[in-house]
Coordinates of C-alpha atoms in Angstrom, one line a residue:
M1 CA -41.7 24.1 10.6
I2 CA -42.5 20.9 8.6
E3 CA -39.0 19.7 8.9
S4 CA -38.8 20.1 12.6
A5 CA -42.2 18.5 13.1
F6 CA -41.2 15.5 10.9
T7 CA -38.0 15.2 12.9
L8 CA -40.0 15.0 16.1
I9 CA -42.4 12.4 14.6
C10 CA -39.4 10.3 13.6
F11 CA -37.9 10.6 17.1
I12 CA -41.1 9.6 18.8
L13 CA -41.9 6.6 16.7
T14 CA -38.2 5.4 16.7
V15 CA -38.1 5.6 20.5
A16 CA -41.5 3.9 20.8
G17 CA -40.4 1.1 18.4
L18 CA -37.0 0.5 20.1
I19 CA -37.8 1.0 23.8
S20 CA -41.0 -1.2 24.0
P21 CA -39.4 -4.6 23.4
T22 CA -36.4 -3.6 25.5
L23 CA -38.6 -2.9 28.5
D24 CA -40.8 -6.0 28.1
F25 CA -38.1 -8.5 27.2
T26 CA -35.2 -7.4 29.4
I27 CA -36.4 -5.2 32.2
L28 CA -39.9 -6.4 33.0
K29 CA -39.3 -9.9 31.6
G30 CA -43.0 -10.6 31.0
K31 CA -44.2 -9.6 34.5
K32 CA -46.1 -6.7 32.9
I33 CA -46.7 -5.8 29.2
V34 CA -46.2 -2.1 28.5
S35 CA -45.5 -2.2 24.8
P36 CA -49.0 -1.5 23.6
Y37 CA -49.3 1.6 25.8
I38 CA -46.0 3.0 24.7
T39 CA -47.1 2.4 21.1
L40 CA -50.4 4.1 21.6
L41 CA -48.7 7.1 23.2
G42 CA -46.2 7.4 20.3
L43 CA -48.9 7.0 17.6
G44 CA -51.2 9.4 19.4
A45 CA -48.5 12.1 19.6
S46 CA -47.6 11.6 16.0
G47 CA -51.3 11.8 15.0
I48 CA -51.7 15.1 16.8
I49 CA -48.7 16.6 15.1
L50 CA -49.9 15.4 11.7
L51 CA -53.4 16.7 12.3
F52 CA -52.0 20.1 13.2
L53 CA -49.8 20.2 10.1
S54 CA -52.7 19.1 7.9
I55 CA -54.8 22.0 9.2
V56 CA -52.0 24.6 8.9
K57 CA -50.9 23.3 5.4
F58 CA -54.4 22.5 4.1
G59 CA -54.5 22.4 0.3
Q60 CA -50.8 23.3 -0.1
S61 CA -48.5 21.5 -2.5
A62 CA -45.5 19.5 -1.3
V63 CA -42.3 21.2 -0.2
P64 CA -38.8 19.7 0.0
I65 CA -37.3 18.9 3.4
Y66 CA -33.9 17.4 4.4
G67 CA -32.3 18.7 1.3
G68 CA -35.0 17.3 -1.0
M69 CA -34.9 13.8 0.5
L70 CA -38.6 14.1 1.3
Q71 CA -41.4 16.0 -0.3
V72 CA -44.2 16.8 2.2
G73 CA -47.5 18.5 1.5
F74 CA -51.1 18.3 2.5
Y75 CA -51.8 15.2 0.5
E76 CA -48.8 13.3 2.1
M77 CA -49.9 14.4 5.6
F78 CA -53.5 13.3 4.8
L79 CA -52.4 9.8 3.9
S80 CA -50.0 9.7 6.8
L81 CA -52.9 10.6 9.1
I82 CA -54.9 7.7 7.7
I83 CA -52.0 5.3 8.5
T84 CA -51.7 6.7 12.0
I85 CA -55.4 6.3 12.8
G86 CA -55.4 2.8 11.3
A87 CA -52.4 1.9 13.4
I88 CA -54.1 3.2 16.6
L89 CA -57.2 1.1 15.9
V90 CA -55.0 -2.0 15.4
T91 CA -53.2 -1.3 18.6
M92 CA -56.4 -0.8 20.6
A93 CA -57.9 -4.0 19.2
S94 CA -54.8 -6.0 20.1
L95 CA -55.2 -5.3 23.8
S96 CA -57.5 -8.3 24.2
G97 CA -55.6 -10.7 22.0
V98 CA -52.2 -10.0 20.6
K99 CA -51.1 -8.4 23.9
Y100 CA -50.9 -11.9 25.4
W101 CA -48.8 -13.5 22.7
P102 CA -45.2 -14.3 23.6
T103 CA -44.2 -12.2 20.6
S104 CA -46.4 -9.2 21.4
P105 CA -43.5 -6.8 22.2
S106 CA -42.1 -7.5 18.8
F107 CA -45.6 -6.8 17.3
Y108 CA -45.8 -3.4 18.8
S109 CA -42.2 -2.5 18.0
L110 CA -42.7 -3.5 14.4
L111 CA -45.9 -1.6 14.2
S112 CA -44.4 1.7 15.3
L113 CA -41.4 1.3 12.9
G114 CA -43.7 0.1 10.1
V115 CA -45.7 3.3 10.4
L116 CA -42.6 5.4 10.3
G117 CA -41.4 3.6 7.2
S118 CA -44.8 4.1 5.5
Y119 CA -44.5 7.9 6.2
F120 CA -41.2 7.9 4.3
L121 CA -42.7 5.9 1.4
I122 CA -45.5 8.4 1.0
S123 CA -43.3 11.5 1.2
I124 CA -40.2 10.1 -0.7
G125 CA -38.1 12.6 -2.6
D126 CA -34.9 10.6 -3.4
F127 CA -34.3 7.1 -4.7
V128 CA -31.7 6.3 -2.1
L129 CA -34.1 6.9 0.8
F130 CA -36.8 5.2 -1.2
I131 CA -34.8 2.0 -1.3
G132 CA -34.2 2.2 2.5
A133 CA -37.8 2.8 3.3
W134 CA -39.0 0.1 1.0
A135 CA -36.6 -2.4 2.6
L136 CA -37.7 -1.4 6.1
V137 CA -41.5 -1.7 5.4
S138 CA -41.0 -5.0 3.5
V139 CA -39.0 -6.7 6.1
I140 CA -41.3 -5.6 8.9
S141 CA -44.3 -6.9 6.8
Y142 CA -42.7 -10.3 6.4
V143 CA -41.9 -10.7 10.1
M144 CA -45.3 -9.3 11.2
V145 CA -47.1 -12.0 9.1
G146 CA -45.1 -14.8 10.8
L147 CA -45.5 -13.5 14.4
K148 CA -48.3 -15.9 15.4
K149 CA -45.8 -18.8 14.9
N150 CA -48.4 -21.3 13.6
R151 CA -48.5 -23.2 10.3
A152 CA -50.6 -20.6 8.6
S153 CA -48.4 -17.7 9.6
A154 CA -45.2 -19.6 8.6
E155 CA -46.6 -20.5 5.2
G156 CA -47.9 -17.0 4.7
A157 CA -44.7 -15.3 5.7
A158 CA -42.6 -17.6 3.5
K159 CA -44.8 -16.9 0.4
Y160 CA -45.1 -13.2 1.1
A161 CA -41.3 -12.9 1.6
L162 CA -40.5 -14.8 -1.7
M163 CA -42.9 -12.6 -3.7
G164 CA -41.6 -9.6 -1.9
I165 CA -38.0 -10.4 -2.8
L166 CA -39.0 -10.7 -6.5
A167 CA -40.8 -7.3 -6.2
S168 CA -37.7 -5.7 -4.6
V169 CA -35.5 -7.1 -7.4
L170 CA -37.8 -5.5 -10.1
L171 CA -37.8 -2.3 -8.1
L172 CA -34.0 -2.1 -8.0
Y173 CA -33.8 -2.8 -11.7
G174 CA -36.2 0.0 -12.4
I175 CA -34.4 2.5 -10.2
A176 CA -31.0 1.4 -11.7
I177 CA -32.2 2.2 -15.2
L178 CA -33.5 5.6 -14.2
Y179 CA -30.2 6.4 -12.4
G180 CA -28.2 5.2 -15.3
M181 CA -30.1 7.5 -17.7
T182 CA -30.1 10.6 -15.5
G183 CA -27.1 10.3 -13.1
D184 CA -29.2 11.6 -10.3
T185 CA -31.1 10.0 -7.5
S186 CA -33.6 12.8 -7.0
L187 CA -37.2 12.2 -7.9
S188 CA -37.4 15.7 -9.3
I189 CA -35.2 14.6 -12.2
I190 CA -38.1 12.5 -13.5
S191 CA -39.8 15.6 -14.8
T192 CA -36.9 16.2 -17.2
L193 CA -37.6 12.9 -18.9
A194 CA -41.1 13.9 -20.1
G195 CA -41.6 13.2 -23.8
T196 CA -38.7 10.7 -23.9
R197 CA -39.6 7.4 -25.5
E198 CA -36.4 5.4 -25.1
L199 CA -37.0 1.7 -24.7
M200 CA -35.0 1.5 -21.5
L201 CA -37.1 4.2 -19.9
V202 CA -40.3 2.3 -20.8
L203 CA -38.7 -0.9 -19.4
S204 CA -38.0 0.9 -16.2
L205 CA -41.6 1.9 -15.9
V206 CA -42.7 -1.7 -16.5
F207 CA -40.3 -2.9 -13.7
L208 CA -41.7 -0.3 -11.3
V209 CA -45.3 -1.0 -12.0
S210 CA -44.6 -4.7 -11.6
A211 CA -42.9 -4.2 -8.2
F212 CA -45.8 -2.0 -6.9
G213 CA -48.3 -4.5 -8.3
F214 CA -46.7 -7.3 -6.3
K215 CA -46.8 -5.2 -3.2
I216 CA -50.6 -4.3 -3.3
G217 CA -51.9 -7.4 -5.1
I218 CA -52.6 -6.1 -8.6
V219 CA -53.5 -8.9 -11.1
P220 CA -51.4 -10.7 -12.4
F221 CA -49.0 -10.1 -9.4
H222 CA -51.5 -11.1 -6.8
G223 CA -50.6 -14.8 -6.2
W224 CA -49.4 -14.4 -2.6
L225 CA -52.3 -12.2 -1.4
P226 CA -55.2 -14.8 -1.0
D227 CA -53.0 -17.2 1.1
V228 CA -51.7 -14.4 3.3
Y229 CA -54.8 -12.3 3.8
G230 CA -57.0 -15.4 3.8
K231 CA -55.2 -17.6 6.3
V232 CA -52.9 -15.6 8.6
H233 CA -54.4 -14.3 11.9
P234 CA -56.7 -11.4 11.1
A235 CA -55.1 -9.1 13.7
L236 CA -51.8 -9.2 11.7
I237 CA -53.6 -8.7 8.4
A238 CA -55.2 -5.5 9.8
F239 CA -51.7 -4.0 9.9
L240 CA -51.0 -4.8 6.3
T241 CA -54.3 -3.3 5.1
G242 CA -54.3 -0.2 7.3
V243 CA -50.6 0.7 7.1
V244 CA -48.6 -1.0 4.3
T245 CA -51.2 -0.8 1.5
V246 CA -51.8 2.9 2.1
G247 CA -48.1 3.6 2.2
V248 CA -47.5 1.8 -1.1
V249 CA -50.4 3.5 -2.9
G250 CA -49.1 6.8 -1.7
L251 CA -45.7 5.8 -3.2
I252 CA -47.4 5.0 -6.5
V253 CA -48.9 8.5 -6.6
K254 CA -45.4 9.9 -5.9
I255 CA -43.4 8.0 -8.5
L256 CA -45.6 6.6 -11.2
F257 CA -47.5 9.7 -12.0
P258 CA -44.4 11.8 -13.0
L259 CA -43.2 8.8 -15.0
A260 CA -46.5 8.4 -16.8
A261 CA -45.7 11.3 -19.0
I262 CA -43.2 9.0 -20.7
V263 CA -46.0 6.9 -22.2
G264 CA -48.3 9.9 -22.8
G265 CA -51.8 9.0 -24.0
Q266 CA -51.2 5.3 -23.5
W267 CA -51.1 5.7 -19.7
P268 CA -54.9 5.6 -19.0
I269 CA -55.2 2.5 -21.3
L270 CA -52.3 0.6 -19.6
I271 CA -53.4 1.4 -16.1
G272 CA -57.0 0.9 -17.1
L273 CA -56.4 -2.6 -18.3
L274 CA -54.6 -3.5 -15.1
S275 CA -57.6 -2.0 -13.2
I276 CA -60.1 -4.0 -15.2
F277 CA -58.3 -7.3 -14.7
T278 CA -57.8 -6.7 -11.0
M279 CA -61.3 -5.6 -10.0
T280 CA -63.0 -8.2 -12.2
F281 CA -60.8 -11.1 -11.0
G282 CA -61.2 -10.1 -7.3
N283 CA -64.9 -9.7 -7.5
I284 CA -65.7 -12.9 -9.5
V285 CA -63.4 -15.1 -7.3
A286 CA -64.8 -13.6 -4.1
L287 CA -68.3 -14.6 -5.2
I288 CA -67.5 -18.3 -4.9
Q289 CA -65.7 -18.1 -1.5
R290 CA -67.2 -19.9 1.5
N291 CA -64.7 -18.5 4.0
F292 CA -65.3 -14.9 5.1
Q293 CA -61.7 -14.0 5.6
R294 CA -60.6 -15.4 2.3
M295 CA -63.6 -13.6 0.7
M296 CA -62.2 -10.3 2.1
A297 CA -58.8 -11.2 0.7
Y298 CA -60.2 -11.2 -2.9
S299 CA -62.2 -8.1 -2.0
S300 CA -58.9 -6.4 -1.2
I301 CA -57.7 -7.2 -4.7
A302 CA -60.8 -5.7 -6.2
H303 CA -60.4 -2.5 -4.3
M304 CA -56.9 -2.0 -5.6
G305 CA -58.6 -2.2 -9.1
Y306 CA -60.9 0.6 -8.1
I307 CA -58.0 2.7 -6.9
F308 CA -56.3 2.3 -10.2
V309 CA -59.4 3.8 -11.9
G310 CA -58.4 7.1 -10.1
A311 CA -54.8 6.5 -11.1
A312 CA -55.7 6.2 -14.7
A313 CA -57.5 9.5 -14.6
A314 CA -55.2 11.5 -12.3
L315 CA -52.7 12.3 -15.0
S316 CA -55.1 14.1 -17.3
A317 CA -58.1 16.3 -17.0
G318 CA -59.3 14.5 -13.9
R319 CA -56.1 14.8 -11.9
A320 CA -57.5 16.8 -8.9
V321 CA -60.6 14.7 -8.6
G322 CA -58.6 11.5 -9.2
L323 CA -56.2 12.2 -6.4
Q324 CA -59.0 13.2 -4.1
G325 CA -60.8 9.9 -5.0
I326 CA -57.6 7.9 -4.3
G327 CA -57.1 9.5 -0.9
L328 CA -60.7 9.2 0.1
H329 CA -61.0 5.6 -1.0
L330 CA -57.8 4.7 0.8
A331 CA -59.4 6.0 4.0
S332 CA -62.6 4.1 3.4
Y333 CA -60.8 0.9 2.4
A334 CA -58.2 1.0 5.2
F335 CA -60.6 1.6 8.1
A336 CA -63.2 -0.8 6.7
K337 CA -60.7 -3.7 6.3
I338 CA -59.1 -2.9 9.7
G339 CA -62.6 -3.1 11.3
L340 CA -63.5 -6.3 9.5
F341 CA -60.2 -8.1 10.4
I342 CA -60.5 -6.9 14.0
F343 CA -64.0 -8.4 14.3
L344 CA -62.9 -11.6 12.6
A345 CA -60.1 -11.9 15.2
Y346 CA -62.8 -11.4 17.9
I347 CA -65.0 -14.1 16.4
L348 CA -62.0 -16.5 16.3
R349 CA -61.3 -15.7 20.0
K350 CA -64.9 -16.6 20.9
G351 CA -64.2 -20.1 19.5
L352 CA -66.0 -19.8 16.1
S353 CA -64.5 -20.2 12.7
V354 CA -64.8 -17.6 9.9
K355 CA -66.6 -19.8 7.5
L356 CA -69.9 -18.4 6.3
D357 CA -71.9 -21.4 7.6
D358 CA -70.5 -20.7 11.1
L359 CA -71.9 -17.1 10.9
K360 CA -75.5 -18.4 10.9
G361 CA -77.5 -16.8 13.7
L362 CA -74.6 -14.5 14.8
G363 CA -76.9 -11.5 14.6
R364 CA -79.0 -12.9 17.4
S365 CA -76.2 -14.1 19.7
M366 CA -73.7 -11.3 19.0
P367 CA -75.8 -8.4 17.7
I368 CA -73.3 -5.5 18.3
V369 CA -70.5 -7.3 16.4
S370 CA -72.9 -8.3 13.7
V371 CA -74.4 -4.9 13.2
A372 CA -70.8 -3.4 13.1
I373 CA -69.7 -5.9 10.5
G374 CA -72.9 -5.2 8.5
I375 CA -72.2 -1.4 8.4
I376 CA -68.7 -2.0 7.3
L377 CA -69.8 -4.3 4.5
L378 CA -72.4 -1.7 3.4
N379 CA -69.6 0.9 3.4
L380 CA -67.5 -1.4 1.1
I381 CA -70.4 -1.8 -1.2
G382 CA -70.7 2.0 -1.4
I383 CA -74.2 2.6 0.1
P384 CA -74.9 6.3 0.7
P385 CA -74.4 8.2 2.9
L386 CA -71.4 6.1 4.1
L387 CA -67.9 7.1 3.2
G388 CA -67.5 4.3 0.7
F389 CA -70.2 5.8 -1.4
W390 CA -68.4 9.2 -1.6
S391 CA -65.0 7.6 -2.3
K392 CA -66.3 5.6 -5.2
F393 CA -68.2 8.6 -6.4
Y394 CA -65.0 10.6 -6.6
L395 CA -63.0 7.8 -8.2
F396 CA -65.6 7.0 -10.8
S397 CA -66.3 10.7 -11.6
A398 CA -62.6 11.2 -12.3
G399 CA -62.7 8.1 -14.5
I400 CA -65.7 9.4 -16.5
E401 CA -63.8 12.5 -17.4
V402 CA -60.9 10.7 -18.9
T403 CA -61.8 7.0 -19.5
P404 CA -65.6 6.6 -19.5
W405 CA -65.3 3.0 -20.6
L406 CA -63.2 2.2 -17.5
A407 CA -65.6 4.0 -15.2
L408 CA -68.5 2.0 -16.6
I409 CA -66.7 -1.3 -16.0
A410 CA -65.9 -0.2 -12.5
I411 CA -69.5 0.6 -11.8
I412 CA -70.6 -2.8 -13.1
N413 CA -67.9 -4.4 -10.9
S414 CA -69.1 -2.5 -7.9
G415 CA -72.6 -3.9 -8.6
V416 CA -71.2 -7.4 -8.8
S417 CA -69.5 -7.0 -5.4
V418 CA -72.9 -6.7 -3.8
G419 CA -73.3 -10.4 -4.5
Y420 CA -70.7 -11.4 -2.0
Y421 CA -70.7 -8.5 0.5
I422 CA -74.4 -9.3 1.2
Q423 CA -73.7 -13.0 2.0
P424 CA -72.2 -12.5 5.5
I425 CA -75.2 -10.2 6.3
R426 CA -77.6 -12.8 5.1
Y427 CA -76.0 -15.6 7.2
M428 CA -75.7 -13.4 10.3
F429 CA -79.3 -12.0 10.3
F430 CA -81.5 -14.3 8.2
E431 CA -80.2 -17.8 8.9
K432 CA -80.7 -19.8 12.0
G433 CA -77.5 -21.0 13.8
S434 CA -76.7 -23.5 16.4
N435 CA -76.5 -21.2 19.4
P436 CA -73.0 -19.6 19.1
P437 CA -71.5 -18.0 22.2
N438 CA -73.1 -14.7 23.3
E439 CA -71.0 -11.5 23.2
R440 CA -70.1 -9.9 26.5
L441 CA -69.6 -6.2 26.4
K442 CA -67.1 -6.1 29.2
R443 CA -64.9 -8.4 27.1
M444 CA -65.3 -6.2 24.0
K445 CA -64.3 -2.9 25.5
V446 CA -61.1 -2.8 23.6
V447 CA -62.7 -3.6 20.2
P448 CA -63.0 -0.1 18.6
R449 CA -66.3 -0.9 17.1
V450 CA -67.9 2.5 17.8
P451 CA -65.0 4.7 16.4
I452 CA -64.8 2.7 13.2
N453 CA -68.5 2.8 12.4
R454 CA -68.9 6.4 13.6
Y455 CA -66.1 7.4 11.2
F456 CA -67.9 5.9 8.2
I457 CA -71.1 7.8 9.0
L458 CA -69.7 11.2 10.1
A459 CA -67.0 11.3 7.4
S460 CA -69.6 11.0 4.7
R461 CA -70.9 14.4 5.6
D462 CA -67.8 16.0 4.2
P463 CA -66.6 14.0 1.2
D464 CA -63.7 16.4 0.5
P465 CA -60.5 14.6 1.5
R466 CA -58.9 18.2 1.6
R467 CA -58.4 -12.5 27.8
K468 CA -56.1 -14.9 26.3
A469 CA -55.1 -15.2 22.8
M470 CA -56.1 -18.0 20.6

């Protein structure tokens, strides 16, 4: 049943991704834009199928499909569902902005295919398919960043592509070493290497960790992220945070955890050090930012550090809680960042900038947007009973069982983050501005403010993760 359902999902998203630009560019020729509605239909159908499978297979481990090319279980379907919901929110928000870009059909086509590629990354079972899925998601990400066709997008796409090429080279080196030692491309062969301490095997692990670190912005592989997340149009960054990041973290769970047995007891220490450097650097640099969007870029780096707290614990005694924490925090992070970047795109569309000084008085002139941003920021801080609280609770609880020193540093970092998350709230509600434009609800009907905020509040009740464009 899972194989048939996955085949249907692949067919739906492939058709949606290929037919939408064909209709808009060749048949309708710009007279009417149908790409977003085709994309929503495809994502909605895929989401329904995934939700059904998640309910039917709740709590079950992964099973091989397509001759072992993919390994699909409840955890994989849960992460795929996060990606699908995030992509739907991005598509809905784009109806008032991106839809009117000349490149909008390409945006919706790439979004559908990017979601499909992320499904493959999360459920990967063979290195050959892994390389194909990695290439698909990578190329789509580079093109997506450059779709706005302005200076910031061009620079961001170029830097992202250069760093991405380096990550891909490291990835291929790591896979080549594993294949050379085993003679097999199946991920299941990794389990046979447990206890092996050969230098080449450790080198392969270093290459893979570095490649994944480049992709999600782990320090010291984060150099591209502030310029891409902090300068490119927010609607495009919403795709990276809600789709690509979740897919790559799911891939890390799939590949690095089996390989972690190679380094044994040193695994929590190695990953823990990466986690400390990442969340500390992200939080400290975010404190001195005066641009809201760039601040959220460094915040994204810090949250990858939090996720690695769960990764450090998930191999040992805290495996179950660690994996739950990673899944729950991915949901909290993805939806929060999608919501923030959507609202930042709306603010830009209203003629404002995203500098903190330009947010003064926004709570009076645009109260709904300001309250929504405030709730999302409180969620990122981890204020109960919002989802962000429960996700951090699971992550840090897993860390306490295995690496209490790492959990303590993560809690301190979470406290430090309050210093910059509270700044936009202070500027919006407690500073007087120079009469920025008022929000008009009829122009905001496509901004999914209610679903995003309702999700943070309602999800916290069950913390078990089982017009014209600018």
